[in-house]
Amino acid sequence: MKKFVATLLLLKTMALLAQTSPDSIKDRNWSFHAQATSIWQYHPSFTAPYTGSHSLLPNEGGKVSFTATIYAGRRLWKNAIIYFNPEVAGGSGLSSAEGIAGFPNGETFRIGSPKLKLYLARLFIEQKFALGGGIAVEEDDQNQVQHHVPARYISIRAGKFSIADFFDDNNYSHDPRTQFMNWSLMSNGAWDYPANTRGYTVGGVIEYHAPQWATRISATQMPTYANGPDLNNDIAHAYGLTWEIEKNTKMNNRPGVVRLLLFHNLANMGNYEEAIRKDPTTPDITSVRSDPKTKNGFGISADQEIANNAGIFLRGSWNDGRNETWAFTEIDNSVSGGIVWNGTAWKRKKDAFGAAVVVNGISKPHQDYLKAGGSGFIIGDGALNYGHEAIFETYYKFSIPKIFLSISPDYQFVLNPAYNKDRGPVHIFAVRAHLEL
């Protein structure tokens, strides 16, 4: 009897292994997925002795944003896939997505218009080239067709995409549709990553991928002006270069990842000190946009599983802060960290609870420019009593798998919004509904 039971257990184990082995998974030619996300946010009134052209309004009603995306992928030939993502977006963020550098709704940078608009989010091709033997499997997912891939390869991606699709990934803090909503928690805050108003760019990414580490480099277009909707085709005088290396790690036999990111941007940026010299009373950064200027910086990121149902993350980033922010948000240095639990411990394994803190800062020239009454495309109160912008965020994702829906109440506390100790603090309440197929 014992031998019979042992044999059954062995057969069951072999069956389970077969289900997850590369040989048991069939290649597919197509991948189709979709998502829809709506976020409602509101803040009560807060103290504000003065309000500028780019301030968070001290009194306003709740705001709603909405996005919906179709993710389609098609295998073309061996190790080659094309991806196509039409997207619809509409609504608005609090105070027209101005007044906080670490803005509380990571979906609003895709909006661009209160009315729903259809546009092309992504259209790119990916080709992998095998290096040596061994195979792995990429399972069916958003912008991922299920198929066998080389264990070690070089890949080339070219077309239209979000550069954050491939860089600065993080298991616990990367996607405002399912994780933390704050802008400075979904990526390295000081990484002024190349993108138009909606967060997309055109270019190429080359990646070397091995089982335990990877490195990638990209060259992409910049917008024609700060936070502009159109990309600059004069690539000799406007471009973004990004390089990243990542290494898989283990702590107490649990998986983790460490990433180092470097970036170099060239665009027609204005210089903060030049703007003050030109007009010390009401400096305007747009008036000193002339020859192309650079922005350089780096980011360090780590995520680590600490238990079967919990993980932590840390990020730190910096840029030189001499010239104006061009694409992402007005942060020149940032440190963040947090923890996420899934609901296994309370028998809700698809649920998640997260808590994080981020502290953002700006360079001395950037401070002087805002103190003199200047403004960028996101912040500018007309004056500045400088202090680091500190944000605490917590959320609970309540999953309803039967209907592919999750509902996430969210709370954010913002100290010194837009680096101004004269304003706030601000309490922001939100509810996110996310549908994913």
Short mmCIF file of C-alpha atoms in Angstrom, two decimals:
data_model
loop_
_atom_site.label_atom_id
_atom_site.label_comp_id
_atom_site.label_asym_id
_atom_site.label_seq_id
_atom_site.Cartn_x
_atom_site.Cartn_y
_atom_site.Cartn_z
CA MET A 1 0.00 0.00 0.00
CA LYS A 2 2.82 2.40 0.90
CA LYS A 3 4.54 1.67 -2.44
CA PHE A 4 1.26 2.35 -4.28
CA VAL A 5 0.77 5.69 -2.53
CA ALA A 6 4.40 6.62 -3.15
CA THR A 7 4.01 5.75 -6.85
CA LEU A 8 0.88 7.94 -7.12
CA LEU A 9 2.67 10.84 -5.46
CA LEU A 10 5.61 10.43 -7.83
CA LEU A 11 3.33 10.39 -10.88
CA LYS A 12 1.47 13.47 -9.64
CA THR A 13 4.74 15.30 -9.08
CA MET A 14 5.96 14.38 -12.56
CA ALA A 15 2.66 15.62 -14.04
CA LEU A 16 2.96 18.95 -12.24
CA LEU A 17 6.53 19.36 -13.44
CA ALA A 18 5.46 18.55 -16.99
CA GLN A 19 2.77 21.23 -16.86
CA THR A 20 5.34 23.90 -16.13
CA SER A 21 8.29 22.62 -18.16
CA PRO A 22 9.18 24.45 -21.41
CA ASP A 23 8.41 21.35 -23.48
CA SER A 24 4.81 21.19 -22.19
CA ILE A 25 3.92 24.75 -23.24
CA LYS A 26 2.76 25.27 -26.80
CA ASP A 27 3.82 28.23 -28.91
CA ARG A 28 1.08 30.62 -29.97
CA ASN A 29 0.87 32.96 -32.92
CA TRP A 30 -1.37 35.62 -31.38
CA SER A 31 -1.85 37.43 -28.09
CA PHE A 32 -4.88 39.56 -27.22
CA HIS A 33 -5.42 41.41 -23.96
CA ALA A 34 -7.25 44.53 -22.85
CA GLN A 35 -7.43 46.84 -19.86
CA ALA A 36 -9.59 49.70 -18.65
CA THR A 37 -8.75 51.88 -15.66
CA SER A 38 -10.70 54.70 -14.02
CA ILE A 39 -9.36 56.70 -11.07
CA TRP A 40 -11.38 59.13 -8.96
CA GLN A 41 -9.39 61.47 -6.71
CA TYR A 42 -10.33 64.17 -4.22
CA HIS A 43 -8.59 66.32 -1.64
CA PRO A 44 -10.18 68.40 1.15
CA SER A 45 -9.30 72.09 1.43
CA PHE A 46 -5.80 72.90 2.67
CA THR A 47 -3.84 75.95 3.81
CA ALA A 48 -2.47 78.09 0.97
CA PRO A 49 -1.62 81.77 1.63
CA TYR A 50 -0.97 82.24 -2.10
CA THR A 51 -1.67 80.30 -5.29
CA GLY A 52 0.21 80.58 -8.57
CA SER A 53 -0.45 79.63 -12.18
CA HIS A 54 0.76 76.05 -11.70
CA SER A 55 -0.33 75.42 -8.12
CA LEU A 56 -2.53 72.70 -6.71
CA LEU A 57 -5.83 74.48 -6.06
CA PRO A 58 -6.68 74.62 -2.33
CA ASN A 59 -10.38 74.10 -3.09
CA GLU A 60 -11.70 71.92 -5.91
CA GLY A 61 -14.02 69.04 -6.59
CA GLY A 62 -13.13 65.44 -7.31
CA LYS A 63 -11.58 64.51 -10.65
CA VAL A 64 -11.85 61.35 -12.76
CA SER A 65 -9.43 59.89 -15.32
CA PHE A 66 -10.06 56.98 -17.69
CA THR A 67 -7.90 54.89 -20.02
CA ALA A 68 -8.60 51.75 -22.05
CA THR A 69 -6.03 49.79 -24.07
CA ILE A 70 -6.01 46.83 -26.44
CA TYR A 71 -2.79 44.79 -26.51
CA ALA A 72 -2.40 42.78 -29.71
CA GLY A 73 0.65 40.75 -30.69
CA ARG A 74 1.40 38.60 -33.73
CA ARG A 75 4.35 36.29 -34.39
CA LEU A 76 5.90 37.06 -37.79
CA TRP A 77 8.70 34.51 -38.08
CA LYS A 78 11.14 32.82 -35.74
CA ASN A 79 11.72 35.00 -32.66
CA ALA A 80 10.03 38.01 -34.31
CA ILE A 81 6.80 39.61 -33.07
CA ILE A 82 4.91 42.80 -33.88
CA TYR A 83 2.82 44.58 -31.22
CA PHE A 84 -0.05 47.01 -31.74
CA ASN A 85 -1.79 48.98 -28.94
CA PRO A 86 -4.67 51.35 -29.70
CA GLU A 87 -5.64 53.34 -26.61
CA VAL A 88 -8.43 55.65 -25.50
CA ALA A 89 -8.04 58.23 -22.71
CA GLY A 90 -9.99 61.09 -21.22
CA GLY A 91 -10.87 62.94 -18.03
CA SER A 92 -8.58 65.05 -15.88
CA GLY A 93 -6.38 65.10 -12.82
CA LEU A 94 -6.57 67.35 -9.79
CA SER A 95 -5.81 70.96 -10.76
CA SER A 96 -5.18 69.88 -14.36
CA ALA A 97 -2.32 67.61 -13.17
CA GLU A 98 -0.33 70.53 -11.73
CA GLY A 99 0.90 71.64 -8.31
CA ILE A 100 2.67 68.49 -7.04
CA ALA A 101 5.94 67.22 -8.54
CA GLY A 102 5.17 63.67 -7.44
CA PHE A 103 1.66 63.88 -8.84
CA PRO A 104 -0.84 61.50 -7.19
CA ASN A 105 -2.37 59.97 -10.34
CA GLY A 106 0.07 58.13 -12.62
CA GLU A 107 -2.62 57.75 -15.28
CA THR A 108 -3.18 61.47 -15.87
CA PHE A 109 0.00 61.96 -17.91
CA ARG A 110 -1.75 59.88 -20.61
CA ILE A 111 -4.86 62.05 -20.69
CA GLY A 112 -4.11 65.19 -22.72
CA SER A 113 -7.83 66.04 -23.07
CA PRO A 114 -10.97 65.91 -20.88
CA LYS A 115 -12.82 64.25 -23.78
CA LEU A 116 -12.19 60.64 -24.71
CA LYS A 117 -9.70 60.40 -27.58
CA LEU A 118 -8.45 57.42 -29.54
CA TYR A 119 -4.75 57.30 -30.42
CA LEU A 120 -1.92 54.88 -31.16
CA ALA A 121 -0.02 54.06 -27.98
CA ARG A 122 2.41 51.45 -29.28
CA LEU A 123 3.42 49.91 -32.59
CA PHE A 124 6.76 48.16 -32.50
CA ILE A 125 8.54 45.05 -33.71
CA GLU A 126 10.83 42.82 -31.65
CA GLN A 127 13.45 40.42 -33.02
CA LYS A 128 15.52 38.07 -30.85
CA PHE A 129 18.81 36.47 -31.91
CA ALA A 130 19.86 33.33 -30.05
CA LEU A 131 23.29 33.15 -28.42
CA GLY A 132 24.15 29.56 -27.56
CA GLY A 133 21.88 26.71 -26.48
CA GLY A 134 19.09 26.49 -23.95
CA ILE A 135 15.49 27.61 -24.12
CA ALA A 136 13.02 29.40 -21.87
CA VAL A 137 9.36 30.31 -22.19
CA GLU A 138 7.68 33.70 -22.35
CA GLU A 139 4.10 33.11 -21.23
CA ASP A 140 1.06 34.86 -22.67
CA ASP A 141 0.67 38.39 -21.24
CA GLN A 142 0.15 41.99 -22.26
CA ASN A 143 2.46 42.61 -25.23
CA GLN A 144 3.90 39.13 -24.87
CA VAL A 145 3.04 36.26 -27.20
CA GLN A 146 3.52 32.86 -25.59
CA HIS A 147 6.45 31.09 -27.22
CA HIS A 148 9.80 29.45 -26.60
CA VAL A 149 12.73 31.85 -26.59
CA PRO A 150 16.51 31.41 -26.35
CA ALA A 151 17.81 31.36 -22.78
CA ARG A 152 20.50 33.81 -23.85
CA TYR A 153 19.82 36.29 -26.64
CA ILE A 154 20.18 39.75 -28.12
CA SER A 155 16.91 41.51 -28.91
CA ILE A 156 16.17 44.57 -31.02
CA ARG A 157 12.94 46.53 -30.56
CA ALA A 158 12.02 49.41 -32.84
CA GLY A 159 8.93 51.57 -33.24
CA LYS A 160 6.61 53.49 -30.95
CA PHE A 161 6.42 52.51 -27.27
CA SER A 162 6.85 53.77 -23.72
CA ILE A 163 10.48 53.57 -22.69
CA ALA A 164 9.27 52.63 -19.20
CA ASP A 165 8.03 49.35 -20.76
CA PHE A 166 11.65 48.17 -20.90
CA PHE A 167 13.56 50.23 -18.32
CA ASP A 168 13.28 50.77 -14.55
CA ASP A 169 10.95 47.83 -14.04
CA ASN A 170 10.04 46.91 -10.46
CA ASN A 171 7.97 44.02 -9.18
CA TYR A 172 6.27 46.10 -6.49
CA SER A 173 6.20 49.70 -7.72
CA HIS A 174 5.88 50.29 -11.45
CA ASP A 175 2.28 50.20 -12.71
CA PRO A 176 -0.18 52.92 -11.53
CA ARG A 177 -3.05 50.81 -12.87
CA THR A 178 -2.48 48.03 -10.34
CA GLN A 179 0.14 49.24 -7.82
CA PHE A 180 1.08 52.64 -6.34
CA MET A 181 -0.51 55.55 -8.21
CA ASN A 182 2.03 58.30 -7.52
CA TRP A 183 4.21 59.45 -10.44
CA SER A 184 7.40 59.31 -8.38
CA LEU A 185 6.67 55.73 -7.31
CA MET A 186 6.08 54.26 -10.77
CA SER A 187 9.62 55.15 -11.99
CA ASN A 188 12.81 56.76 -10.75
CA GLY A 189 11.54 60.26 -9.96
CA ALA A 190 14.59 62.12 -11.29
CA TRP A 191 14.66 60.17 -14.57
CA ASP A 192 13.36 62.70 -17.11
CA TYR A 193 12.52 59.89 -19.49
CA PRO A 194 11.88 60.69 -23.17
CA ALA A 195 8.16 60.83 -23.91
CA ASN A 196 5.42 62.98 -25.35
CA THR A 197 2.49 64.26 -23.27
CA ARG A 198 0.90 60.81 -23.19
CA GLY A 199 4.10 59.04 -22.18
CA TYR A 200 5.17 57.51 -25.51
CA THR A 201 8.16 57.95 -27.81
CA VAL A 202 9.71 56.53 -31.00
CA GLY A 203 13.08 54.82 -31.19
CA GLY A 204 14.96 51.59 -30.63
CA VAL A 205 16.12 49.38 -27.77
CA ILE A 206 18.92 46.82 -27.95
CA GLU A 207 19.12 44.29 -25.11
CA TYR A 208 21.44 41.48 -24.12
CA HIS A 209 19.60 38.98 -21.95
CA ALA A 210 21.10 36.09 -19.97
CA PRO A 211 19.42 33.92 -17.31
CA GLN A 212 20.90 35.86 -14.36
CA TRP A 213 21.48 39.34 -15.74
CA ALA A 214 20.66 41.69 -18.59
CA THR A 215 21.71 45.01 -20.06
CA ARG A 216 19.91 47.30 -22.50
CA ILE A 217 20.45 50.62 -24.25
CA SER A 218 17.99 52.83 -26.13
CA ALA A 219 17.97 55.86 -28.40
CA THR A 220 14.61 57.63 -28.56
CA GLN A 221 12.99 60.89 -29.62
CA MET A 222 12.25 63.86 -27.36
CA PRO A 223 9.19 66.15 -27.57
CA THR A 224 9.48 69.37 -29.56
CA TYR A 225 8.91 71.40 -26.37
CA ALA A 226 8.58 70.60 -22.67
CA ASN A 227 5.70 68.16 -22.11
CA GLY A 228 4.70 68.58 -25.76
CA PRO A 229 2.47 66.17 -27.70
CA ASP A 230 4.70 65.99 -30.79
CA LEU A 231 8.12 64.37 -31.09
CA ASN A 232 11.10 66.21 -32.53
CA ASN A 233 12.27 64.68 -35.82
CA ASP A 234 15.57 66.59 -35.74
CA ILE A 235 17.29 63.65 -34.05
CA ALA A 236 20.76 65.19 -34.43
CA HIS A 237 19.75 67.94 -31.97
CA ALA A 238 17.10 66.23 -29.83
CA TYR A 239 17.32 62.71 -28.45
CA GLY A 240 17.39 60.62 -25.30
CA LEU A 241 19.95 57.91 -24.53
CA THR A 242 19.24 55.43 -21.73
CA TRP A 243 21.37 52.54 -20.49
CA GLU A 244 20.52 50.02 -17.79
CA ILE A 245 22.07 46.92 -16.29
CA GLU A 246 20.14 44.55 -14.04
CA LYS A 247 21.26 41.57 -11.96
CA ASN A 248 19.17 38.88 -10.34
CA THR A 249 20.05 38.42 -6.68
CA LYS A 250 19.10 36.23 -3.75
CA MET A 251 18.67 37.05 -0.08
CA ASN A 252 17.88 34.18 2.30
CA ASN A 253 17.29 32.11 -0.84
CA ARG A 254 14.57 34.54 -1.99
CA PRO A 255 14.67 36.30 -5.39
CA GLY A 256 15.46 39.93 -5.94
CA VAL A 257 16.70 42.29 -8.66
CA VAL A 258 19.11 45.25 -8.60
CA ARG A 259 19.17 47.80 -11.46
CA LEU A 260 21.45 50.69 -12.37
CA LEU A 261 20.17 53.22 -14.92
CA LEU A 262 22.06 56.09 -16.61
CA PHE A 263 20.53 58.65 -18.97
CA HIS A 264 21.59 61.51 -21.21
CA ASN A 265 19.02 63.81 -22.82
CA LEU A 266 19.56 66.50 -25.44
CA ALA A 267 16.79 69.01 -26.26
CA ASN A 268 16.07 72.68 -26.69
CA MET A 269 15.87 73.15 -22.89
CA GLY A 270 15.96 76.48 -21.13
CA ASN A 271 18.55 77.11 -18.40
CA TYR A 272 17.34 78.23 -14.95
CA GLU A 273 20.22 80.63 -14.27
CA GLU A 274 19.95 82.21 -17.72
CA ALA A 275 16.20 82.77 -17.18
CA ILE A 276 16.88 84.57 -13.88
CA ARG A 277 19.61 86.73 -15.39
CA LYS A 278 17.32 87.72 -18.24
CA ASP A 279 14.45 88.70 -15.93
CA PRO A 280 15.12 88.54 -12.16
CA THR A 281 11.55 89.55 -11.23
CA THR A 282 9.42 87.22 -13.37
CA PRO A 283 11.76 84.71 -15.04
CA ASP A 284 10.35 82.63 -17.89
CA ILE A 285 12.22 79.46 -18.81
CA THR A 286 10.63 79.37 -22.26
CA SER A 287 12.30 82.69 -23.16
CA VAL A 288 15.80 81.18 -22.99
CA ARG A 289 15.25 78.08 -25.09
CA SER A 290 17.90 78.39 -27.77
CA ASP A 291 20.74 75.95 -28.48
CA PRO A 292 20.20 72.31 -27.47
CA LYS A 293 21.24 71.56 -23.88
CA THR A 294 21.69 68.37 -21.90
CA LYS A 295 20.31 66.69 -18.82
CA ASN A 296 22.26 63.82 -17.28
CA GLY A 297 21.36 61.56 -14.40
CA PHE A 298 21.15 58.12 -12.87
CA GLY A 299 18.82 55.85 -10.94
CA ILE A 300 19.35 52.85 -8.68
CA SER A 301 16.52 50.43 -8.01
CA ALA A 302 16.11 47.19 -6.06
CA ASP A 303 13.21 44.90 -5.27
CA GLN A 304 13.41 41.91 -2.95
CA GLU A 305 11.01 39.18 -1.85
CA ILE A 306 11.14 38.93 1.96
CA ALA A 307 8.39 36.32 2.53
CA ASN A 308 6.10 34.10 0.49
CA ASN A 309 3.51 36.88 0.48
CA ALA A 310 5.59 40.07 0.80
CA GLY A 311 8.29 42.11 -0.93
CA ILE A 312 10.08 45.42 -0.51
CA PHE A 313 11.58 47.95 -2.93
CA LEU A 314 14.04 50.85 -2.81
CA ARG A 315 14.85 53.53 -5.38
CA GLY A 316 17.20 56.49 -5.54
CA SER A 317 17.73 58.87 -8.47
CA TRP A 318 19.44 62.18 -9.37
CA ASN A 319 19.91 64.53 -12.32
CA ASP A 320 22.10 67.62 -12.68
CA GLY A 321 19.12 70.03 -12.49
CA ARG A 322 20.79 72.84 -14.46
CA ASN A 323 18.30 72.88 -17.32
CA GLU A 324 14.52 72.59 -17.32
CA THR A 325 12.54 69.40 -16.99
CA TRP A 326 11.52 68.34 -20.49
CA ALA A 327 9.31 65.25 -20.38
CA PHE A 328 8.47 63.56 -17.06
CA THR A 329 8.13 65.70 -13.93
CA GLU A 330 10.01 68.38 -12.00
CA ILE A 331 12.15 66.22 -9.72
CA ASP A 332 15.95 66.50 -9.63
CA ASN A 333 16.58 64.01 -6.82
CA SER A 334 14.38 61.38 -5.23
CA VAL A 335 14.49 58.53 -2.71
CA SER A 336 11.65 56.06 -2.22
CA GLY A 337 10.90 52.74 -0.58
CA GLY A 338 7.96 50.57 0.36
CA ILE A 339 6.47 47.18 1.03
CA VAL A 340 3.70 45.16 -0.63
CA TRP A 341 1.84 42.16 0.76
CA ASN A 342 -0.43 39.90 -1.25
CA GLY A 343 -3.53 38.52 0.45
CA THR A 344 -2.40 34.91 0.89
CA ALA A 345 -2.10 35.37 4.67
CA TRP A 346 -5.78 36.36 4.93
CA LYS A 347 -6.97 33.91 2.25
CA ARG A 348 -7.30 36.56 -0.48
CA LYS A 349 -4.28 35.65 -2.63
CA LYS A 350 -5.25 37.96 -5.51
CA ASP A 351 -5.54 40.98 -3.20
CA ALA A 352 -2.63 43.28 -2.36
CA PHE A 353 -1.82 45.88 0.28
CA GLY A 354 0.98 48.38 -0.19
CA ALA A 355 2.60 51.25 1.70
CA ALA A 356 5.42 53.50 0.48
CA VAL A 357 7.23 56.77 1.16
CA VAL A 358 8.98 59.02 -1.36
CA VAL A 359 11.00 62.20 -0.77
CA ASN A 360 11.63 64.47 -3.78
CA GLY A 361 13.92 67.47 -4.19
CA ILE A 362 15.17 69.96 -6.79
CA SER A 363 18.55 71.55 -7.54
CA LYS A 364 19.62 74.97 -6.22
CA PRO A 365 19.20 76.69 -9.64
CA HIS A 366 15.72 75.14 -9.91
CA GLN A 367 14.88 76.42 -6.39
CA ASP A 368 16.12 79.93 -7.21
CA TYR A 369 14.04 80.00 -10.39
CA LEU A 370 10.83 79.10 -8.52
CA LYS A 371 11.63 81.50 -5.67
CA ALA A 372 11.90 84.33 -8.21
CA GLY A 373 8.38 83.55 -9.45
CA GLY A 374 9.16 81.24 -12.34
CA SER A 375 7.24 78.10 -13.19
CA GLY A 376 7.71 74.90 -15.17
CA PHE A 377 5.00 72.87 -16.87
CA ILE A 378 3.91 71.16 -13.62
CA ILE A 379 4.81 73.39 -10.66
CA GLY A 380 5.10 77.11 -9.91
CA ASP A 381 3.36 78.85 -6.99
CA GLY A 382 4.68 82.34 -7.75
CA ALA A 383 7.02 82.10 -4.74
CA LEU A 384 8.82 79.35 -2.83
CA ASN A 385 9.65 78.58 0.80
CA TYR A 386 11.70 75.52 -0.08
CA GLY A 387 11.34 72.15 1.58
CA HIS A 388 11.59 68.60 0.29
CA GLU A 389 8.33 67.23 -1.07
CA ALA A 390 7.49 64.16 1.05
CA ILE A 391 4.70 61.75 0.11
CA PHE A 392 3.21 58.73 1.86
CA GLU A 393 0.93 56.41 -0.12
CA THR A 394 -1.03 53.33 0.86
CA TYR A 395 -3.57 51.26 -1.06
CA TYR A 396 -5.55 48.05 -0.85
CA LYS A 397 -6.36 46.18 -4.06
CA PHE A 398 -9.56 44.15 -3.70
CA SER A 399 -9.68 41.62 -6.55
CA ILE A 400 -12.80 40.07 -8.06
CA PRO A 401 -11.26 37.46 -10.42
CA LYS A 402 -14.56 36.13 -11.74
CA ILE A 403 -15.23 39.40 -13.53
CA PHE A 404 -11.53 40.35 -14.08
CA LEU A 405 -11.98 43.45 -11.91
CA SER A 406 -10.09 45.02 -9.02
CA ILE A 407 -11.16 47.94 -6.83
CA SER A 408 -8.44 49.85 -4.97
CA PRO A 409 -9.05 52.53 -2.34
CA ASP A 410 -5.95 54.73 -2.02
CA TYR A 411 -4.71 57.45 0.34
CA GLN A 412 -1.80 59.86 -0.15
CA PHE A 413 -0.39 62.41 2.28
CA VAL A 414 1.67 65.17 0.64
CA LEU A 415 3.93 67.40 2.73
CA ASN A 416 5.27 70.56 1.05
CA PRO A 417 3.50 70.15 -2.32
CA ALA A 418 5.71 71.50 -5.12
CA TYR A 419 8.51 71.90 -2.52
CA ASN A 420 6.67 74.75 -0.81
CA LYS A 421 6.48 74.76 3.01
CA ASP A 422 3.92 77.60 2.84
CA ARG A 423 1.29 75.30 1.32
CA GLY A 424 -0.45 72.19 2.59
CA PRO A 425 -0.15 69.52 3.80
CA VAL A 426 -2.60 67.81 1.44
CA HIS A 427 -4.67 64.68 2.06
CA ILE A 428 -5.68 62.90 -1.17
CA PHE A 429 -8.28 60.16 -1.32
CA ALA A 430 -8.86 57.96 -4.36
CA VAL A 431 -10.68 54.93 -5.68
CA ARG A 432 -9.34 53.01 -8.68
CA ALA A 433 -11.32 50.53 -10.77
CA HIS A 434 -9.22 48.32 -13.04
CA LEU A 435 -10.49 45.76 -15.54
CA GLU A 436 -7.94 43.42 -17.14
CA LEU A 437 -8.56 40.66 -19.69
#
